[in-house]
Amino acid sequence: MSTSELYGELRPRAMAIAYRMLGSVAEAEDVVQEAFLRMHQTLERDEPIASPRAYIATLVTRLAIDQLRSARHRRESYVGEWLPEPLSTGPSPADQVETADSLSLAFLVLLENLSPAQRAAFLLREVFDYPYAEVAGIIDTDVDSARHLVARARSHVQERRPRYYASRQDRTELATRFFAAAEHGDLPGLEALLTQDVALHADGGGKAPANVHPVNGRERVAKALITGLSTLPRLGVRIEVTDVNGQPGAMAFDTGNRLIAVVGLDIVEGRIQTIHAVVNPDKLRHLDEVGDLAGLQRAARKRRR
């Protein structure tokens, strides 16, 4: 098999591991590119690779662990909440690979509380179904240590992991009703769609308007959403309901069809429990041309005067 054929076969799994490890599309692409470069150099030296699949998984995971350790220092000075870069996903079988709920923004945020080694061991075992012996080899530890890492990570994640009971159609219908209520300023209708302990998280990174801290509770979240979304239709903003990281959400576009926000919803027992809004333009550029949300909000304030 040629190098290009190996690349085509192995890249999807490599990107799946790297993105879940790092929560960043750009950083994941850099890690995967570096891993394949190293594999290419090894093959050029005529050094045998017994299992290219295991070889790439090992390189990607170890590079991602190193990248994650470095990224955590940078995130300490991040302005406001740090959220993963969102993905626009769809219902096709290709987007169902490795289970959609392991892509959700809420799940990736949970993983941020794990150590890099715990995160790697948990993902390899629980999401990608590697045997413990392979997990241990990939992260360079023994099997007992790998089991311990996975057990600790599993305990943390299971306590907090969202539970998805609704069908895809029900979740999409709920998302459509949610965004319509927010756009139309329907406060009672919006509150009826939220859990009592709903939380709103926003990531502007200091580059776009966003709450620095989470907003918690049905009434406060509903009011914040009405304030933020009800003025947008008058400015020509179009909200397109779509799947975000395997869960219902939406993308918002300005009059120039430029992306200004991505919102992901996590639904528990028929109501929305968590809302993740990413408006930092640096985290949206991989999806589309990016617009100016701050400029839109300034225009909205001028119109209200």
PDB file of N, CA, C and O in Angstrom, residues 6 32 34 37 59 77 79 89 136 139 146 150 171 175 187 194 204 252 260-261 289-290 298 305:
ATOM      1  N   LEU A   6      -2.196   4.821   2.533  1.00  0.00           N
ATOM      2  CA  LEU A   6      -2.167   4.706   3.985  1.00  0.00           C
ATOM      3  C   LEU A   6      -2.756   5.957   4.629  1.00  0.00           C
ATOM      4  O   LEU A   6      -3.530   5.885   5.583  1.00  0.00           O
ATOM      5  N   VAL A  32      -1.835  15.599  13.489  1.00  0.00           N
ATOM      6  CA  VAL A  32      -1.967  14.520  12.498  1.00  0.00           C
ATOM      7  C   VAL A  32      -0.935  14.689  11.383  1.00  0.00           C
ATOM      8  O   VAL A  32      -0.307  13.711  10.937  1.00  0.00           O
ATOM      9  N   GLU A  34       1.991  16.123  11.583  1.00  0.00           N
ATOM     10  CA  GLU A  34       3.295  15.766  12.131  1.00  0.00           C
ATOM     11  C   GLU A  34       3.444  14.251  12.251  1.00  0.00           C
ATOM     12  O   GLU A  34       4.520  13.689  11.961  1.00  0.00           O
ATOM     13  N   LEU A  37       4.039  12.814   8.830  1.00  0.00           N
ATOM     14  CA  LEU A  37       5.382  13.173   8.380  1.00  0.00           C
ATOM     15  C   LEU A  37       6.413  12.224   8.996  1.00  0.00           C
ATOM     16  O   LEU A  37       7.321  11.737   8.297  1.00  0.00           O
ATOM     17  N   LEU A  59       1.631   7.714  17.647  1.00  0.00           N
ATOM     18  CA  LEU A  59       2.214   9.027  17.392  1.00  0.00           C
ATOM     19  C   LEU A  59       1.217  10.149  17.674  1.00  0.00           C
ATOM     20  O   LEU A  59       1.548  11.144  18.335  1.00  0.00           O
ATOM     21  N   SER A  77      -4.577  31.869  30.823  1.00  0.00           N
ATOM     22  CA  SER A  77      -4.697  33.308  30.590  1.00  0.00           C
ATOM     23  C   SER A  77      -5.779  33.638  29.556  1.00  0.00           C
ATOM     24  O   SER A  77      -5.888  34.778  29.110  1.00  0.00           O
ATOM     25  N   VAL A  79      -9.245  34.647  27.964  1.00  0.00           N
ATOM     26  CA  VAL A  79     -10.281  35.584  28.412  1.00  0.00           C
ATOM     27  C   VAL A  79     -11.635  34.878  28.413  1.00  0.00           C
ATOM     28  O   VAL A  79     -12.121  34.442  27.366  1.00  0.00           O
ATOM     29  N   THR A  89     -21.732  18.970  11.977  1.00  0.00           N
ATOM     30  CA  THR A  89     -21.891  17.561  11.622  1.00  0.00           C
ATOM     31  C   THR A  89     -23.286  17.320  11.084  1.00  0.00           C
ATOM     32  O   THR A  89     -24.189  18.129  11.263  1.00  0.00           O
ATOM     33  N   ALA A 136      -2.058   0.692  26.831  1.00  0.00           N
ATOM     34  CA  ALA A 136      -0.827   0.802  27.611  1.00  0.00           C
ATOM     35  C   ALA A 136       0.372   1.069  26.708  1.00  0.00           C
ATOM     36  O   ALA A 136       1.222   1.913  27.017  1.00  0.00           O
ATOM     37  N   ILE A 139       0.281   4.805  25.256  1.00  0.00           N
ATOM     38  CA  ILE A 139       0.632   5.885  26.179  1.00  0.00           C
ATOM     39  C   ILE A 139       1.871   5.559  27.007  1.00  0.00           C
ATOM     40  O   ILE A 139       2.206   6.295  27.941  1.00  0.00           O
ATOM     41  N   ALA A 146      -2.790   1.555  32.951  1.00  0.00           N
ATOM     42  CA  ALA A 146      -3.784   1.967  31.953  1.00  0.00           C
ATOM     43  C   ALA A 146      -5.198   1.738  32.482  1.00  0.00           C
ATOM     44  O   ALA A 146      -6.082   2.590  32.327  1.00  0.00           O
ATOM     45  N   VAL A 150      -8.056   4.661  33.133  1.00  0.00           N
ATOM     46  CA  VAL A 150      -9.394   4.591  32.535  1.00  0.00           C
ATOM     47  C   VAL A 150     -10.465   4.585  33.615  1.00  0.00           C
ATOM     48  O   VAL A 150     -11.496   5.275  33.495  1.00  0.00           O
ATOM     49  N   ARG A 171     -35.000  15.774  18.949  1.00  0.00           N
ATOM     50  CA  ARG A 171     -34.005  16.763  19.354  1.00  0.00           C
ATOM     51  C   ARG A 171     -33.937  17.916  18.356  1.00  0.00           C
ATOM     52  O   ARG A 171     -33.798  19.082  18.736  1.00  0.00           O
ATOM     53  N   ALA A 175     -34.736  21.833  19.115  1.00  0.00           N
ATOM     54  CA  ALA A 175     -33.789  22.898  18.781  1.00  0.00           C
ATOM     55  C   ALA A 175     -34.460  23.976  17.935  1.00  0.00           C
ATOM     56  O   ALA A 175     -34.253  25.180  18.153  1.00  0.00           O
ATOM     57  N   LEU A 187     -40.406  34.689  25.979  1.00  0.00           N
ATOM     58  CA  LEU A 187     -39.775  34.268  27.233  1.00  0.00           C
ATOM     59  C   LEU A 187     -40.457  33.059  27.859  1.00  0.00           C
ATOM     60  O   LEU A 187     -39.773  32.081  28.212  1.00  0.00           O
ATOM     61  N   LEU A 194     -36.407  24.674  28.789  1.00  0.00           N
ATOM     62  CA  LEU A 194     -35.160  24.572  29.541  1.00  0.00           C
ATOM     63  C   LEU A 194     -35.347  23.784  30.829  1.00  0.00           C
ATOM     64  O   LEU A 194     -36.402  23.839  31.453  1.00  0.00           O
ATOM     65  N   GLY A 204     -16.012  33.853  23.857  1.00  0.00           N
ATOM     66  CA  GLY A 204     -15.657  34.936  22.945  1.00  0.00           C
ATOM     67  C   GLY A 204     -14.161  35.145  22.858  1.00  0.00           C
ATOM     68  O   GLY A 204     -13.666  35.827  21.955  1.00  0.00           O
ATOM     69  N   ALA A 252     -25.148  30.802  13.037  1.00  0.00           N
ATOM     70  CA  ALA A 252     -25.734  32.109  12.758  1.00  0.00           C
ATOM     71  C   ALA A 252     -24.878  32.847  11.730  1.00  0.00           C
ATOM     72  O   ALA A 252     -23.640  32.904  11.867  1.00  0.00           O
ATOM     73  N   ILE A 260     -21.102  34.059  12.325  1.00  0.00           N
ATOM     74  CA  ILE A 260     -20.814  34.872  13.506  1.00  0.00           C
ATOM     75  C   ILE A 260     -20.943  34.093  14.812  1.00  0.00           C
ATOM     76  O   ILE A 260     -20.456  34.552  15.844  1.00  0.00           O
ATOM     77  N   ALA A 261     -21.578  32.926  14.777  1.00  0.00           N
ATOM     78  CA  ALA A 261     -21.728  32.152  16.016  1.00  0.00           C
ATOM     79  C   ALA A 261     -22.125  30.720  15.702  1.00  0.00           C
ATOM     80  O   ALA A 261     -22.784  30.454  14.696  1.00  0.00           O
ATOM     81  N   GLU A 289     -16.302  31.592   6.254  1.00  0.00           N
ATOM     82  CA  GLU A 289     -15.857  32.976   6.390  1.00  0.00           C
ATOM     83  C   GLU A 289     -16.542  33.580   7.616  1.00  0.00           C
ATOM     84  O   GLU A 289     -17.732  33.361   7.844  1.00  0.00           O
ATOM     85  N   VAL A 290     -15.801  34.352   8.395  1.00  0.00           N
ATOM     86  CA  VAL A 290     -16.295  34.840   9.678  1.00  0.00           C
ATOM     87  C   VAL A 290     -16.686  36.313   9.585  1.00  0.00           C
ATOM     88  O   VAL A 290     -15.993  37.120   8.959  1.00  0.00           O
ATOM     89  N   ARG A 298     -23.128  46.527  18.057  1.00  0.00           N
ATOM     90  CA  ARG A 298     -23.053  47.997  18.103  1.00  0.00           C
ATOM     91  C   ARG A 298     -24.170  48.608  17.265  1.00  0.00           C
ATOM     92  O   ARG A 298     -24.812  49.591  17.667  1.00  0.00           O
ATOM     93  N   ARG A 305     -31.455  53.492  20.215  1.00  0.00           N
ATOM     94  CA  ARG A 305     -31.375  54.847  20.750  1.00  0.00           C
ATOM     95  C   ARG A 305     -32.399  55.763  20.103  1.00  0.00           C
ATOM     96  O   ARG A 305     -32.796  55.589  18.981  1.00  0.00           O
TER      97      ARG A 305
END
